[in-house]
C-alpha positions as MATLAB code, in Angstrom:
seq = 'MSQEFDWPGLYRARSQATKFEISAAEAEIEAQISQTALEAKEKLLDLVLLRRQMALQQELMGYVRRMAQAMEFSYSHGQVTILDQKKLAIETYKIEAEIAAQESQERQLISELQQMAPGAQLRLGDVREYPVEPLLSMEEYQEQVRLLNPEYLALVSAQESAEAQARVARQQRFPGFSVGYEHQAEMGDRFNGLTAGIKLPFFENRHARSAALLRKQSAEAQAEAVAAQAEQSIRAEMAEAQAWRRQVEAYQRVFGDNAYMAVLQRAYDGGELSIIDYLGEIQYYREATASYLEAEHAYAVALARLNQWVR';
ca = [
      47.601  126.700  103.962;
      49.591  124.876  106.839;
      52.556  122.826  106.883;
      53.570  119.989  108.156;
      55.834  118.547  110.626;
      57.015  115.382  111.869;
      57.712  114.308  115.533;
      60.582  116.702  117.109;
      63.286  114.149  117.476;
      63.206  112.781  113.723;
      65.140  115.849  112.747;
      67.784  114.815  114.719;
      67.662  111.275  114.251;
      67.652  111.311  110.545;
      70.646  113.906  110.839;
      72.934  111.276  112.652;
      72.167  108.452  110.139;
      73.061  111.041  107.396;
      76.190  111.773  109.131;
      77.178  108.441  109.810;
      76.904  107.308  106.510;
      78.785  110.335  105.538;
      81.817  108.809  107.856;
      81.478  104.934  106.269;
      81.393  105.639  102.604;
      84.522  108.141  103.404;
      85.604  105.634  105.346;
      85.758  103.134  102.630;
      87.401  105.161   99.794;
      90.281  105.375  102.388;
      90.426  101.482  102.701;
      90.536  101.716   98.808;
      93.364  103.852   99.265;
      95.679  102.768  101.465;
      94.816   99.503  100.035;
      96.583  100.211   96.680;
      99.098  103.412   98.506;
     100.569  100.210  100.140;
     100.400   97.726   96.476;
     102.502  101.146   95.168;
     105.322  101.202   98.215;
     105.528   97.049   97.961;
     106.296   97.839   93.785;
     108.843  100.530   94.737;
     110.465   98.062   97.428;
     110.435   95.380   94.818;
     112.404   98.449   92.424;
     115.009   98.745   95.171;
     115.531   95.224   95.783;
     115.918   94.444   91.836;
     118.497   97.059   91.642;
     120.230   95.668   94.355;
     120.333   92.200   92.488;
     121.590   94.440   89.292;
     124.510   96.226   91.539;
     125.413   92.755   92.719;
     125.777   91.382   89.522;
     127.561   94.050   88.201;
     129.824   94.043   90.952;
     130.704   90.768   89.997;
     131.337   91.479   86.385;
     133.692   93.911   87.402;
     135.789   91.078   89.419;
     135.171   88.673   86.010;
     136.273   91.452   83.914;
     139.662   92.749   85.763;
     140.305   88.419   85.787;
     139.509   88.681   81.907;
     142.347   91.251   81.676;
     144.871   89.477   84.096;
     143.999   85.935   81.993;
     144.731   87.187   79.132;
     148.435   87.455   80.100;
     148.654   84.116   82.096;
     147.472   82.682   78.940;
     149.810   84.020   76.476;
     152.933   82.821   79.527;
     151.228   79.422   79.311;
     150.266   79.955   83.065;
     146.421   78.822   82.465;
     144.868   76.430   79.960;
     142.584   77.364   77.333;
     139.359   75.311   79.488;
     140.144   78.029   82.298;
     140.011   81.128   79.713;
     136.371   78.929   78.674;
     134.922   78.385   81.980;
     135.662   82.535   82.593;
     133.336   83.237   79.909;
     131.020   81.280   80.773;
     130.829   82.545   84.098;
     130.576   86.703   82.032;
     127.836   85.480   79.959;
     126.218   83.776   83.171;
     126.204   87.624   84.046;
     125.410   89.058   81.459;
     122.775   87.378   80.473;
     121.221   87.705   84.554;
     121.670   91.389   84.386;
     119.965   91.890   80.504;
     116.939   89.976   82.470;
     117.131   92.664   85.709;
     116.925   95.450   83.291;
     114.221   93.871   81.567;
     111.970   93.614   84.742;
     113.341   97.184   85.888;
     111.605   98.515   82.425;
     108.385   96.722   83.183;
     108.052   97.204   87.074;
     108.678  101.051   85.912;
     106.005  101.095   82.899;
     103.493   99.194   86.520;
     104.409  102.169   88.078;
     103.490  104.731   86.383;
     100.306  103.063   85.622;
      99.063  103.434   89.000;
     100.090  107.277   88.295;
      98.396  108.393   85.304;
      98.634  112.663   84.016;
     101.877  112.157   86.699;
     105.568  111.435   85.471;
     106.878  109.574   87.425;
     111.283  109.894   88.687;
     112.277  106.918   89.701;
     115.801  106.930   89.047;
     116.376  107.271   92.217;
     114.991  104.687   94.158;
     117.553  102.738   95.639;
     117.226  102.935   99.357;
     114.753  101.004  101.654;
     112.936  103.311  103.928;
     113.013  103.257  107.375;
     110.479  102.517  109.341;
     109.946  101.070  112.770;
     109.201   98.185  114.298;
     107.071   98.969  117.011;
     104.708   95.916  119.513;
     102.595   93.189  119.016;
     100.627   95.403  120.921;
     100.467   98.563  119.484;
      99.880   96.980  116.171;
      97.047   95.608  117.113;
      95.870   98.670  118.820;
      96.291  100.510  115.876;
      93.584   98.267  113.946;
      90.571   99.617  116.157;
      91.957  102.993  115.625;
      93.207  103.460  112.419;
      92.252  100.694  110.049;
      89.833  102.090  107.638;
      88.193   99.175  107.017;
      86.707   98.567  109.799;
      86.092  102.491  110.491;
      83.993  101.699  108.029;
      82.084   98.941  109.383;
      81.806  100.385  112.679;
      80.150  103.907  110.840;
      78.129  101.682  108.738;
      76.945  100.359  112.152;
      76.192  103.613  114.042;
      74.528  104.474  110.784;
      72.126  101.495  111.509;
      71.616  102.410  115.063;
      70.183  105.700  113.729;
      68.385  105.101  111.329;
      66.852  102.546  113.503;
      66.166  105.510  115.793;
      64.378  106.908  112.363;
      61.841  103.764  112.186;
      61.301  104.417  115.690;
      60.178  107.856  115.875;
      58.610  108.046  112.038;
      56.102  105.904  114.096;
      55.225  108.582  116.094;
      52.097  111.479  114.696;
      52.821  114.303  112.743;
      51.454  117.602  113.124;
      50.447  120.445  110.825;
      50.092  123.856  111.557;
      48.236  126.246  109.092;
      46.075  129.471  108.140;
      42.385  129.403  106.645;
      40.592  132.040  104.684;
      37.026  131.669  103.730;
      34.307  133.198  102.028;
      30.703  132.147  102.372;
      27.595  134.319  101.805;
      28.766  137.662  101.858;
      30.947  136.257  105.458;
      35.004  136.031  105.477;
      36.290  133.533  107.879;
      40.144  133.920  108.382;
      42.032  131.436  111.232;
      44.656  129.666  112.613;
      44.420  125.677  111.567;
      46.356  122.227  113.210;
      46.221  118.923  112.408;
      47.581  115.483  113.823;
      48.831  112.560  111.214;
      49.149  108.890  111.994;
      51.544  106.871  110.790;
      49.106  103.415  111.261;
      51.055  101.024  110.012;
      53.602  102.906  107.831;
      57.535  101.929  108.154;
      56.495   98.764  110.594;
      59.080   96.443  109.517;
      61.846   99.208  109.086;
      63.321   99.891  112.401;
      63.544   95.738  112.614;
      65.546   96.290  109.051;
      68.016   98.625  110.411;
      68.480   96.745  113.580;
      69.176   93.153  111.446;
      72.023   96.084  109.492;
      73.379   96.855  112.728;
      73.850   93.556  114.068;
      75.787   92.021  110.649;
      77.675   95.453  110.677;
      78.680   94.928  114.182;
      80.102   90.817  113.018;
      81.493   92.106  110.041;
      83.087   94.816  112.246;
      84.775   92.134  114.685;
      85.548   89.717  111.783;
      87.993   92.513  109.710;
      89.516   93.000  113.739;
      90.229   89.366  114.436;
      91.506   88.630  110.601;
      93.519   92.172  110.911;
      95.020   90.847  114.347;
      96.025   87.304  113.124;
      97.494   88.872  109.713;
      99.539   91.432  112.455;
     100.282   87.726  114.364;
     101.848   87.080  111.198;
     103.520   89.105  109.199;
     105.634   90.587  113.063;
     106.974   86.839  112.530;
     108.097   87.267  109.628;
     109.261   90.890  110.381;
     111.786   89.349  112.844;
     112.911   86.295  111.371;
     113.449   88.039  108.344;
     115.703   90.510  110.621;
     117.633   88.036  112.013;
     119.129   86.883  108.478;
     119.329   90.307  107.598;
     121.920   90.817  110.879;
     123.390   87.092  110.213;
     124.586   88.227  107.367;
     126.258   91.544  108.440;
     128.000   89.579  111.131;
     129.703   88.178  108.176;
     130.089   90.289  105.620;
     128.850   93.701  106.571;
     132.286   94.916  106.146;
     132.646   94.328  102.356;
     135.992   92.679  102.825;
     135.640   89.482  101.449;
     135.863   90.010   97.701;
     139.574   91.630   98.273;
     140.168   89.340  100.910;
     139.620   86.586   97.851;
     141.400   88.447   95.262;
     143.954   88.711   97.226;
     143.854   84.951   97.514;
     143.817   83.974   93.692;
     146.545   87.365   92.592;
     148.944   84.501   95.353;
     148.031   81.976   93.606;
     146.469   80.601   96.777;
     143.216   79.679   94.676;
     142.843   78.218   90.993;
     140.692   80.045   88.735;
     138.070   77.382   89.224;
     138.753   78.103   93.156;
     137.750   81.317   92.502;
     134.997   81.206   90.483;
     133.480   78.780   93.162;
     133.976   81.503   95.386;
     132.230   83.680   93.700;
     129.463   81.500   92.857;
     129.033   81.679   96.657;
     129.262   85.201   97.757;
     126.906   85.219   94.616;
     124.640   83.018   96.890;
     125.062   84.423   99.842;
     124.247   87.918   98.996;
     121.417   87.160   96.898;
     120.308   85.497   99.992;
     120.371   88.861  102.121;
     119.218   90.751   99.252;
     115.414   88.537   99.713;
     115.700   88.693  103.040;
     116.295   92.638  103.224;
     113.555   93.023  100.944;
     110.896   90.754  102.685;
     112.045   92.289  106.196;
     110.979   95.677  104.305;
     107.649   94.435  102.590;
     106.980   93.348  106.325;
     107.674   96.730  107.553;
     105.575   98.269  105.184;
     102.769   96.062  105.651;
     102.430   96.871  109.622;
     102.549   99.994  108.922;
     100.151  100.724  106.220;
      98.559  103.120  108.689;
     100.999  104.325  110.625;
     100.765  107.964  110.954;
];
């Protein structure tokens, strides 16, 4: 009866290779989770945008309805024409149609989010504000690529695993040992004693080390490619975020006091604007605010992508 033993350093090399393989697998899972989380977050940001757009339409509908009530009195006194009433009715229809379309989009978005969380009942009624997120420096975001990006870290672990497998393959070419105890009975005599032996590997696994080193080189190249692509994406997202932030700030300087529509209403009530001019100003306000809402949303999306791995 004997027990075989590998070259002493082989056990540690195998343990290290297994550890790095597990780390690579865990990082790959983390990369998938991170990507799914970002997709869900972007859908939530889309929901915020949609609800802000709906709030804008509801605000405009309030102004139009108040005008419709005032116009009934004006029409009965001959102060406005039937054409003015028709134009107001058309504007009302347009706003109502947009609200109906947005409500349909809202239901679709909620359904898509719910599908991403099977078995859980999401409560999305209060999702109306963008999260407060930092805008870090370019250097900080680029540093995160090699510290936090799970796709890059998975390839680094794959590289370390391949390197450990190369060490395993090299040490497998060293001889193994066997130690045992032997009992023999021959012609009435009994013999007991220890036995020892050496196992030579000959040409076993002679290409394993070369294959492992090639896998290491491939993982290194892929890791650098992932890092370069991530850093390029960061530069693009930084430029996007800064451009959208400037647009948001420009709108807030002009419309941030929420006084525009109140001033417009007073001008109409004071006879300074005709119904056509009033509707034209509403359209101008709607277009400007819609552009602001799009810029605000784009800025939030850019921040979400930049901060995907921020801890």
